[in-house]
mmCIF file of C-alpha atoms and ligand atoms in Angstrom:
data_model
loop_
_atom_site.group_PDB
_atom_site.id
_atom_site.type_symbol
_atom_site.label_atom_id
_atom_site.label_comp_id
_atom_site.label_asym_id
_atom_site.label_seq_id
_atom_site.Cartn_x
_atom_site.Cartn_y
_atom_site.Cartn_z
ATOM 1 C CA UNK A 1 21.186 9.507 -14.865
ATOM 2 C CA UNK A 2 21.340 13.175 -14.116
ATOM 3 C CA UNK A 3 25.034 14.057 -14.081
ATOM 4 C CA UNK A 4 24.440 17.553 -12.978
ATOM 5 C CA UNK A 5 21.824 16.632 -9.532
ATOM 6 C CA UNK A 6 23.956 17.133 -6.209
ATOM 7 C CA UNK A 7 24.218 14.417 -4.083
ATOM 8 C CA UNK A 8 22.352 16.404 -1.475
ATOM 9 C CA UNK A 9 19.085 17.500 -1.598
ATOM 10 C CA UNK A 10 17.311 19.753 0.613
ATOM 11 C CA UNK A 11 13.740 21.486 0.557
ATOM 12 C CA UNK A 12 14.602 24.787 0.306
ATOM 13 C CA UNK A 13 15.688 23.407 -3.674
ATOM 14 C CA UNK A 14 11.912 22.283 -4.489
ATOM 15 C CA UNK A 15 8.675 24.270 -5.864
ATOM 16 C CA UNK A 16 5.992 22.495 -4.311
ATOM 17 C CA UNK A 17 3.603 21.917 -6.388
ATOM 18 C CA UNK A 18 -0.392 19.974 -6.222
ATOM 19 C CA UNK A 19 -0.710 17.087 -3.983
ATOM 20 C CA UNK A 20 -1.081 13.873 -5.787
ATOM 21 C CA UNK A 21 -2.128 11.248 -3.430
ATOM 22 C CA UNK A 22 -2.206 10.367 -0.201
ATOM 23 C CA UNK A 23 -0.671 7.206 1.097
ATOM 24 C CA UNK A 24 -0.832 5.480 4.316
ATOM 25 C CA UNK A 25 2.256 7.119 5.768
ATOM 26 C CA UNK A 26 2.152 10.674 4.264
ATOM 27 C CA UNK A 27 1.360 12.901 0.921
ATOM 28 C CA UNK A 28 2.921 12.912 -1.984
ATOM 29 C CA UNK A 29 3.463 16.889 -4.326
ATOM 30 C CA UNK A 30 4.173 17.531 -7.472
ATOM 31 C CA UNK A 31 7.086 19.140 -7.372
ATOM 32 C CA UNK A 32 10.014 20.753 -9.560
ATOM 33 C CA UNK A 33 13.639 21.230 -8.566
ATOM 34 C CA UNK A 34 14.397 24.917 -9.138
ATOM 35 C CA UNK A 35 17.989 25.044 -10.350
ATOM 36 C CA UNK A 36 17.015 22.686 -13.148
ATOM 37 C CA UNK A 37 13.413 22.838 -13.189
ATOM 38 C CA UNK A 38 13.341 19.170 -13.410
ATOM 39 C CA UNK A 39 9.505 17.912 -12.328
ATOM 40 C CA UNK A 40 9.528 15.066 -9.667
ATOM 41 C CA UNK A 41 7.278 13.718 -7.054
ATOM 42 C CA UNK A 42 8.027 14.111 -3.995
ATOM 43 C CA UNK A 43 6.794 11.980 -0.853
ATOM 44 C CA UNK A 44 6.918 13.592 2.679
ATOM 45 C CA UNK A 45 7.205 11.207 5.674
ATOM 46 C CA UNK A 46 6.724 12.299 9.321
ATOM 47 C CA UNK A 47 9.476 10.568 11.397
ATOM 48 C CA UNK A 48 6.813 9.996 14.274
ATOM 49 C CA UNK A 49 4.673 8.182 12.249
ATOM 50 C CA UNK A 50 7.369 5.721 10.520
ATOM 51 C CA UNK A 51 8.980 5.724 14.320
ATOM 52 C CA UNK A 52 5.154 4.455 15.733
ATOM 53 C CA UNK A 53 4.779 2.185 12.713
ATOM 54 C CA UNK A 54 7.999 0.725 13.452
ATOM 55 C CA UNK A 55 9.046 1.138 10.085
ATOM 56 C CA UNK A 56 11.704 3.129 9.674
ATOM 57 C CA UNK A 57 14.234 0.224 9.159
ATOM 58 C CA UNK A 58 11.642 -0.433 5.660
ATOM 59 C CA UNK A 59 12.361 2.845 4.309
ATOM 60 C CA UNK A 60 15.584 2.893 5.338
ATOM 61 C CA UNK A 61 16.013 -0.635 2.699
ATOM 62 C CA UNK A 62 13.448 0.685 0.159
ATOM 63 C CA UNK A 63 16.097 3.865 -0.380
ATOM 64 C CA UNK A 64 19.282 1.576 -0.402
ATOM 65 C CA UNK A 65 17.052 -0.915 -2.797
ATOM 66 C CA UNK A 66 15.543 1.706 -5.202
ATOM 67 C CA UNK A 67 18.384 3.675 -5.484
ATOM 68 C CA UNK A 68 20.249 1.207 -7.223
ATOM 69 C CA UNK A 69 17.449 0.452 -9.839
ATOM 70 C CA UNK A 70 17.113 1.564 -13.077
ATOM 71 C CA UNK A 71 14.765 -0.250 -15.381
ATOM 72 C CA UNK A 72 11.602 2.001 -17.347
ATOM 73 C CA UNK A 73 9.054 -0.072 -15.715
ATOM 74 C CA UNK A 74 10.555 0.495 -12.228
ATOM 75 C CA UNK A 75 9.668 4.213 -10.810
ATOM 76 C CA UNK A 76 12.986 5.646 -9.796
ATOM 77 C CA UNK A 77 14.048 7.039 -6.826
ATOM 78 C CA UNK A 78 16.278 9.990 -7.570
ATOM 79 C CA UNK A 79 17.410 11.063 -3.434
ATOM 80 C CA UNK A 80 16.209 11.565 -0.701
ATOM 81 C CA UNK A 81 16.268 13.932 2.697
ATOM 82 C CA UNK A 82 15.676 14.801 5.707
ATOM 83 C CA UNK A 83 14.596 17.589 8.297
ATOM 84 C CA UNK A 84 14.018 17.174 12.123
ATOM 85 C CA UNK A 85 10.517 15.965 11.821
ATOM 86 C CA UNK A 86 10.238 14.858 8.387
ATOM 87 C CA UNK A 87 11.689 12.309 5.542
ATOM 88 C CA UNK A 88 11.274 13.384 1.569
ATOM 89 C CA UNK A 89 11.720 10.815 -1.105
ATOM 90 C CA UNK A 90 12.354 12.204 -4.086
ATOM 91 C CA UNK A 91 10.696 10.312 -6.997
ATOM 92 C CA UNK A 92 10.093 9.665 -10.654
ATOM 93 C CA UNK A 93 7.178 11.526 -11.731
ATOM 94 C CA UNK A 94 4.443 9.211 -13.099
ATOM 95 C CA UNK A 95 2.241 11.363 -15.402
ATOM 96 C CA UNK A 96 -0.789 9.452 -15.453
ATOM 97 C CA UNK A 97 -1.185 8.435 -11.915
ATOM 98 C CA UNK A 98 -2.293 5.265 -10.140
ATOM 99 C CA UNK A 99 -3.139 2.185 -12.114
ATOM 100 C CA UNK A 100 -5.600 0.785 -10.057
ATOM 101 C CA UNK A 101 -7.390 4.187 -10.737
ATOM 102 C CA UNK A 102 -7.914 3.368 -14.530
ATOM 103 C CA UNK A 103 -9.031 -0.489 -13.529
ATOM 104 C CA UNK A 104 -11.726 1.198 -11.197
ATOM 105 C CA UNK A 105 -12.993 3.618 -13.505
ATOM 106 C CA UNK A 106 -12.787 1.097 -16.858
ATOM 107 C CA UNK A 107 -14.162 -1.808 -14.510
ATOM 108 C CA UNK A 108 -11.388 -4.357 -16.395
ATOM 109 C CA UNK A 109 -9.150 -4.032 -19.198
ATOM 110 C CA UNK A 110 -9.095 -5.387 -22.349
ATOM 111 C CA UNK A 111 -7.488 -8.701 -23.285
ATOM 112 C CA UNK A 112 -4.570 -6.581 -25.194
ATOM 113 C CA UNK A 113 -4.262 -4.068 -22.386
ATOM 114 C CA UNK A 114 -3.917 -6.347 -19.318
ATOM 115 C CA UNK A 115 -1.375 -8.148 -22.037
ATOM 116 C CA UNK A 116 0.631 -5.406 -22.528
ATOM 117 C CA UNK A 117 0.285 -4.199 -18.748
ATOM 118 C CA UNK A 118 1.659 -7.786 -17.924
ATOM 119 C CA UNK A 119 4.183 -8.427 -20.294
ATOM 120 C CA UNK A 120 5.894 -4.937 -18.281
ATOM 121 C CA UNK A 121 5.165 -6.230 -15.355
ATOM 122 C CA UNK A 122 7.355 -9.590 -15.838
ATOM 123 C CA UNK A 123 9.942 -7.431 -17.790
ATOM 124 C CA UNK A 124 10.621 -5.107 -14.435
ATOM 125 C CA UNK A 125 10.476 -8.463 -12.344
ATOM 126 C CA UNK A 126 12.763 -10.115 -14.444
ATOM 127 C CA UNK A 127 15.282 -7.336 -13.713
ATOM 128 C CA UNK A 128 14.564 -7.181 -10.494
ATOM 129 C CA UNK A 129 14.932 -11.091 -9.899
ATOM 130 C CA UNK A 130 18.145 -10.827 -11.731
ATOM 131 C CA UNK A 131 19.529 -8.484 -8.490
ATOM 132 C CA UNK A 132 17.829 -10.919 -6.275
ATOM 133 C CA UNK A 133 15.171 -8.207 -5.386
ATOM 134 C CA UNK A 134 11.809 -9.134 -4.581
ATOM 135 C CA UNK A 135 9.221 -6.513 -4.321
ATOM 136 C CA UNK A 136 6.690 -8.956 -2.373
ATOM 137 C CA UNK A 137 3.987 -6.023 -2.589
ATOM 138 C CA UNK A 138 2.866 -6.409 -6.370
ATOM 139 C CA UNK A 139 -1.035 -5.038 -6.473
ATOM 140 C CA UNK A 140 -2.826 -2.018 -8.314
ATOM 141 C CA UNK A 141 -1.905 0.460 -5.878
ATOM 142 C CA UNK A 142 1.587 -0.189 -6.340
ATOM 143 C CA UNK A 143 1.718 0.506 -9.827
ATOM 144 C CA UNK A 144 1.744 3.792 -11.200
ATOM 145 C CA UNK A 145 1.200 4.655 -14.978
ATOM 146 C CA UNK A 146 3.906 7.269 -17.024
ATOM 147 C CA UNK A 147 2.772 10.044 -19.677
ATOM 148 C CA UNK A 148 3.224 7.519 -22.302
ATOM 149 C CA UNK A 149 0.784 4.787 -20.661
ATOM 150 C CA UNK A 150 3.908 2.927 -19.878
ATOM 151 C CA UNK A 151 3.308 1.071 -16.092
ATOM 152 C CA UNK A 152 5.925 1.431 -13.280
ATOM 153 C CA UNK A 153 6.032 -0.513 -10.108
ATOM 154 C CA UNK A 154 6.322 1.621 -7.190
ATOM 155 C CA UNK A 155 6.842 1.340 -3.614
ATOM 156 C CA UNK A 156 9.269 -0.276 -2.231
ATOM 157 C CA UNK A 157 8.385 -0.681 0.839
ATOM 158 C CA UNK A 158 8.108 -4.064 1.636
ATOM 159 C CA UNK A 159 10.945 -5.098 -1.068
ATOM 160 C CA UNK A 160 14.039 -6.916 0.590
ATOM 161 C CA UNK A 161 16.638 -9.377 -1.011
ATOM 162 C CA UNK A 162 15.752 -12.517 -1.220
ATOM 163 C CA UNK A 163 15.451 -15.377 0.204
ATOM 164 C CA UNK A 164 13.849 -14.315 3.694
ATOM 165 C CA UNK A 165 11.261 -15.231 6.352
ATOM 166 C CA UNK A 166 9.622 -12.337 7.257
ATOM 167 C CA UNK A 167 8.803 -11.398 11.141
ATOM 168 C CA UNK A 168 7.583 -7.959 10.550
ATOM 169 C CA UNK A 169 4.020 -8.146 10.260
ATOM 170 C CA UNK A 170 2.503 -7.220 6.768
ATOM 171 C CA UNK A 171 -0.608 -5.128 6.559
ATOM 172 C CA UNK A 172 -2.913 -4.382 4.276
ATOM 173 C CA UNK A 173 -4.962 -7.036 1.890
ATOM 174 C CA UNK A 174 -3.857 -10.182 2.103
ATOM 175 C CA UNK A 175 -5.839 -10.709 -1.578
ATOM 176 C CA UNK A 176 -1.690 -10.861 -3.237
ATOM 177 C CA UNK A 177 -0.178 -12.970 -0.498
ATOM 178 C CA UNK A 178 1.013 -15.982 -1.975
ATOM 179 C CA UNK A 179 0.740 -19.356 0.102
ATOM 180 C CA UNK A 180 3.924 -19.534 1.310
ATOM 181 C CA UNK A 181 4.034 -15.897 2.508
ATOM 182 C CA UNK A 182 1.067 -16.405 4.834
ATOM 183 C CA UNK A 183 2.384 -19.269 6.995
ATOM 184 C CA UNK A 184 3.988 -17.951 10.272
ATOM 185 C CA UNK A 185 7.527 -16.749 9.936
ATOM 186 C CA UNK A 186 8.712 -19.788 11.591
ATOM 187 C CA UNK A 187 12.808 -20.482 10.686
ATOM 188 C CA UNK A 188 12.013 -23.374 8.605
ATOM 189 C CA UNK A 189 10.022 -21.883 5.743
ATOM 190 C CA UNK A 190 12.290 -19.365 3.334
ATOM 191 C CA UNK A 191 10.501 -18.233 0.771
ATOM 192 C CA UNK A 192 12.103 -16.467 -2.399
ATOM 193 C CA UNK A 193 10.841 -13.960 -5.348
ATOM 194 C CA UNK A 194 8.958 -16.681 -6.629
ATOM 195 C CA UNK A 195 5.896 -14.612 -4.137
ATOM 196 C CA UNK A 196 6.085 -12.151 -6.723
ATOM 197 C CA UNK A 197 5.095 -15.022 -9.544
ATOM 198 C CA UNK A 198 2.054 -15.387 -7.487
ATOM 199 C CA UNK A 199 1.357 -11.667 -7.338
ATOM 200 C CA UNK A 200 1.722 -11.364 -10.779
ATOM 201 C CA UNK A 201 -0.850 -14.229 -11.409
ATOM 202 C CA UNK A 202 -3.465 -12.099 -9.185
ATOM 203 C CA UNK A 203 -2.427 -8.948 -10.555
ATOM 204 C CA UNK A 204 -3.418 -10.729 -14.201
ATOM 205 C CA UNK A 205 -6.346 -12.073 -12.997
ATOM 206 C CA UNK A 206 -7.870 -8.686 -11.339
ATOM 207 C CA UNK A 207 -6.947 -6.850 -14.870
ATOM 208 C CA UNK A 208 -8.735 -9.017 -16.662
ATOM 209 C CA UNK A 209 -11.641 -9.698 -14.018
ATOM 210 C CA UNK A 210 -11.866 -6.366 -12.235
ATOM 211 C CA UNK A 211 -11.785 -7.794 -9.239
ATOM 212 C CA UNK A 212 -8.954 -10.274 -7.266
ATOM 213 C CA UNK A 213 -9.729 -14.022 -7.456
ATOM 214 C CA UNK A 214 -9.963 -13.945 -3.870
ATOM 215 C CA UNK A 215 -11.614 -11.823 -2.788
ATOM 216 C CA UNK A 216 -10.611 -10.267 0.727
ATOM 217 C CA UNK A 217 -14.027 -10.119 2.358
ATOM 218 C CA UNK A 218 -14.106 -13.168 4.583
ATOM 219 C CA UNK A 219 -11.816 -14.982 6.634
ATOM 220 C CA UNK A 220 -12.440 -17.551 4.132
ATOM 221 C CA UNK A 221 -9.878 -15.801 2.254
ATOM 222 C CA UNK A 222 -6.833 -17.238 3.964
ATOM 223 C CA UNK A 223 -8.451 -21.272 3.518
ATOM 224 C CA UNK A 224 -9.033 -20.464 -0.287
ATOM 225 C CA UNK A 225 -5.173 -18.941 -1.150
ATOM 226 C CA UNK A 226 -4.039 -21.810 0.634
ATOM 227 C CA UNK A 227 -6.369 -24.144 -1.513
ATOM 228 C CA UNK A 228 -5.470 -22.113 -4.393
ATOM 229 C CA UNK A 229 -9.392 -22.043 -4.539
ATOM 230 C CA UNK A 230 -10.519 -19.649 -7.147
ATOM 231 C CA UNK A 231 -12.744 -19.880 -10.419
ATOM 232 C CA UNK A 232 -11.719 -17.711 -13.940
ATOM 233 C CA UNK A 233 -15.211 -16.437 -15.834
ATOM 234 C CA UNK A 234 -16.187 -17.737 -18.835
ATOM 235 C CA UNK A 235 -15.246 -14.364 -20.826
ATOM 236 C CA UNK A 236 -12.286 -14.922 -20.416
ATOM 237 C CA UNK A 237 -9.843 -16.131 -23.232
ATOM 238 C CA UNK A 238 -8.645 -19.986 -22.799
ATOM 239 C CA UNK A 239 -4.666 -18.334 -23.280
ATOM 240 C CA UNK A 240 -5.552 -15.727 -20.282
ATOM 241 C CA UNK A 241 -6.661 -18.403 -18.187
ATOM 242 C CA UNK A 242 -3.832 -20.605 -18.915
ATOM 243 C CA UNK A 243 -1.160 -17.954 -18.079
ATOM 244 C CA UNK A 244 -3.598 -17.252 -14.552
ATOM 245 C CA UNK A 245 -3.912 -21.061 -13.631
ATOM 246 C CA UNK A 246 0.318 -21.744 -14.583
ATOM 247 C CA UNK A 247 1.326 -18.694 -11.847
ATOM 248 C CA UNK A 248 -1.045 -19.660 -9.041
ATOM 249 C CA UNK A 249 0.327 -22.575 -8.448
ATOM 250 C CA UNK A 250 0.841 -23.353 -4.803
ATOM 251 C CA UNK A 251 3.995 -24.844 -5.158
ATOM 252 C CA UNK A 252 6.492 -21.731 -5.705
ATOM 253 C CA UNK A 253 8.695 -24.001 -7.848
ATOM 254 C CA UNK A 254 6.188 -24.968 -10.104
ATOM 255 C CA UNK A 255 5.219 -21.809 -11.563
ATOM 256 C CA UNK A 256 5.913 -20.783 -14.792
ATOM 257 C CA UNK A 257 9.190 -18.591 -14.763
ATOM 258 C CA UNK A 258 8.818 -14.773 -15.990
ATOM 259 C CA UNK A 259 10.961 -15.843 -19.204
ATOM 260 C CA UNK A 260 8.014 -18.124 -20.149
ATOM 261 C CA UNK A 261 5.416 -15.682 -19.343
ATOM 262 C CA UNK A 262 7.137 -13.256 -21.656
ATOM 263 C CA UNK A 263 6.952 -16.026 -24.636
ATOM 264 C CA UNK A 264 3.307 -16.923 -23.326
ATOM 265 C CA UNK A 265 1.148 -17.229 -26.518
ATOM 266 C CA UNK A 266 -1.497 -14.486 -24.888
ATOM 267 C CA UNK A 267 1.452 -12.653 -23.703
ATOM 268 C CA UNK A 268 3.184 -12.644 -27.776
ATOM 269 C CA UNK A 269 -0.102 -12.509 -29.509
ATOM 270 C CA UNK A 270 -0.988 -8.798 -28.142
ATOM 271 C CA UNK A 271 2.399 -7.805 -27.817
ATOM 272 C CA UNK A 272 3.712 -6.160 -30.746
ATOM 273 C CA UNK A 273 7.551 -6.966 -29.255
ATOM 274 C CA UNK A 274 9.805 -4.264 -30.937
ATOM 275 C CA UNK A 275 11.786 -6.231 -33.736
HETATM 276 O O1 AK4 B 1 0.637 7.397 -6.008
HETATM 277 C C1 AK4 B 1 0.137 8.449 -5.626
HETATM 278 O O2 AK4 B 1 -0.430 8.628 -4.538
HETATM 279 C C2 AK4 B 1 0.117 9.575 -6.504
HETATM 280 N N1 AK4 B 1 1.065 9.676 -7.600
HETATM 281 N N2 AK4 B 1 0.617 10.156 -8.772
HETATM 282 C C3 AK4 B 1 1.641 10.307 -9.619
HETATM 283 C C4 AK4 B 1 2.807 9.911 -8.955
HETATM 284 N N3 AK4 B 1 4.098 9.882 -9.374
HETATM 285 C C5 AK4 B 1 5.006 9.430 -8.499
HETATM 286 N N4 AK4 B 1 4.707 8.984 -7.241
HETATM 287 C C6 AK4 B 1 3.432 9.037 -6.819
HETATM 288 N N5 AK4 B 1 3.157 8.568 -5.571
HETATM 289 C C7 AK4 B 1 4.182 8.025 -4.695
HETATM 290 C C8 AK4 B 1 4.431 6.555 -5.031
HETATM 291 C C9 AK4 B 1 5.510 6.001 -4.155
HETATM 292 C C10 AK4 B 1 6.737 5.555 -4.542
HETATM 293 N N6 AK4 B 1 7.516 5.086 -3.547
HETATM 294 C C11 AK4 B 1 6.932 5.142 -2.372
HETATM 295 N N7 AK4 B 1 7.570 4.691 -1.218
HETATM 296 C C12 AK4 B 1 6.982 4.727 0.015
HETATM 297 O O3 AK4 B 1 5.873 5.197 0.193
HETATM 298 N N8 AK4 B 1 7.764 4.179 0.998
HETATM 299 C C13 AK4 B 1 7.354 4.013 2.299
HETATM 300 C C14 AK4 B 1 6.603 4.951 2.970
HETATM 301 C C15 AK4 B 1 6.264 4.697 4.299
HETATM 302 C C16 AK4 B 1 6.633 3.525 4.931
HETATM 303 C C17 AK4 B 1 7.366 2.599 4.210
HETATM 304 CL CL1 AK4 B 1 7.800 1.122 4.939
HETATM 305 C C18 AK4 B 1 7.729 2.831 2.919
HETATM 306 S S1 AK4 B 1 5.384 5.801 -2.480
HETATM 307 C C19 AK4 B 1 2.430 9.507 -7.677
#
């Protein structure tokens, strides 16, 4: 941790610096705290915005979730702020931007690369299970890569403790929803971080593919998750596959727990696990 940051945070203490991206609900800067001249990224929010999204209560969780995690595949969440029209997050700088940037521009990774990728992936879940987290939000845009190519999953915006039925409605893709996720949030169907199992199985599949088994382009796409109705090309590896076809299983209890994935052969073969 940073022994010397002050609890509070205001703007006044920040260099702005480039803007990095542009999310659905505000910009993100480079920017560096002047006192230390520590380098962060910082995310501005306008209040009227999360206020007409009605999701205020969502950041509100994602800052009381992330504050509390610390894992190196997990981008941190140092603080955060406030004016009169604005909230700042103050986050862990990742110094080789968005993943699903890469996967556009290399059109899919290599077998050792979407290994690797995947083998982080299920060591941040695996911590974040363990604190009964789920992020529920697991896709390419959500993952951000550090200087040393090391992934981190990043907002947590839709992350809550599990279980839970959700009412608020989710928007976006619907290409990562797991079965279970996409029925109505009636009372009788909990579901648990075993969504993010699912995810995980997509997120492997799109690596690998370049593109997510289903595909959201038709309403079809609803039918086929809940069919679990998807093929895996012919390039690639039988191991890959298996991994793929043991996460998207419909039934959440059925699919193979992140302890297994990290022992997976395809997972162990490219994964040159520090002794
Ligand atoms: O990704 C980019 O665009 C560019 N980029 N490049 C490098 C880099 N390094 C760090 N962060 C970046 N981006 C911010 C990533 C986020 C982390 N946490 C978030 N949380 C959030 O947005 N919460 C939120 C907002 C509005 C409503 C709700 Cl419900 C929740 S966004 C970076």
């Amino acid at each position: 941790d940073h022994p010397q940051a002050p609890k509070q945070f205001h703007l006044g203490m920040f260099e702005i610096g480039k803007p990095l991206g542009k999310g659905k609900f505000g910009r993100v800067y480079l920017a560096r705290e002047r006192s230390s001249g520590f380098v962060c990224a910082l995310k501005v929010l306008h209040k009227s915005e999360l206020q007409q999204g009605k999701v205020e209560k969502q950041v509100r969780r994602e800052i009381e979730i992330q504050s509390n995690l610390r894992h190196p595949n997990i981008l941190r969440l140092f603080g955060h702020f406030h004016d009169s029209k604005r909230v700042f997050l103050i986050l862990e700088f990742a110094g080789k931007g968005e993943l699903y940037k890469h996967l556009r521009k290399e059109g899919r990774f290599p077998e050792w690369k979407a290994a690797q990728y995947i083998a982080q992936m299920a060591a941040a879940l695996k911590y974040l299970h363990k604190k009964h987290v789920m992020h529920r939000d697991i896709k390419p845009e959500n993952i951000l890569v550090g200087i040393h190519g090391e992934i981190k999953i990043s907002d947590f915006g839709w992350s809550v403790h599990a279980p839970n039925n959700r009412r608020q409605t989710m928007c976006g893709t619907l290409d990562y929803l797991p079965p279970e996720m996409l029925k109505p949030g009636s009372s009788d169907n909990f579901y648990n971080e075993k969504v993010d199992l699912w995810s995980l199985g997509v997120l492997t599949y799109e690596f690998l593919v370049g593109e997510a088994p289903f595909e959201d382009t038709t309403i079809m796409t609803q039918r086929r998750i809940a069919r679990c109705d998807m093929a895996v090309p012919s390039f690639v590896s039988p191991e890959a596959k298996d991994l793929i076809m043991r996460l998207l299983v419909l039934d959440p209890e059925k699919r193979i727990p992140l302890d297994d994935v990290l022992r997976h052969p395809w997972v162990v073969k490219h994964c040159v696990t520090k002794g």
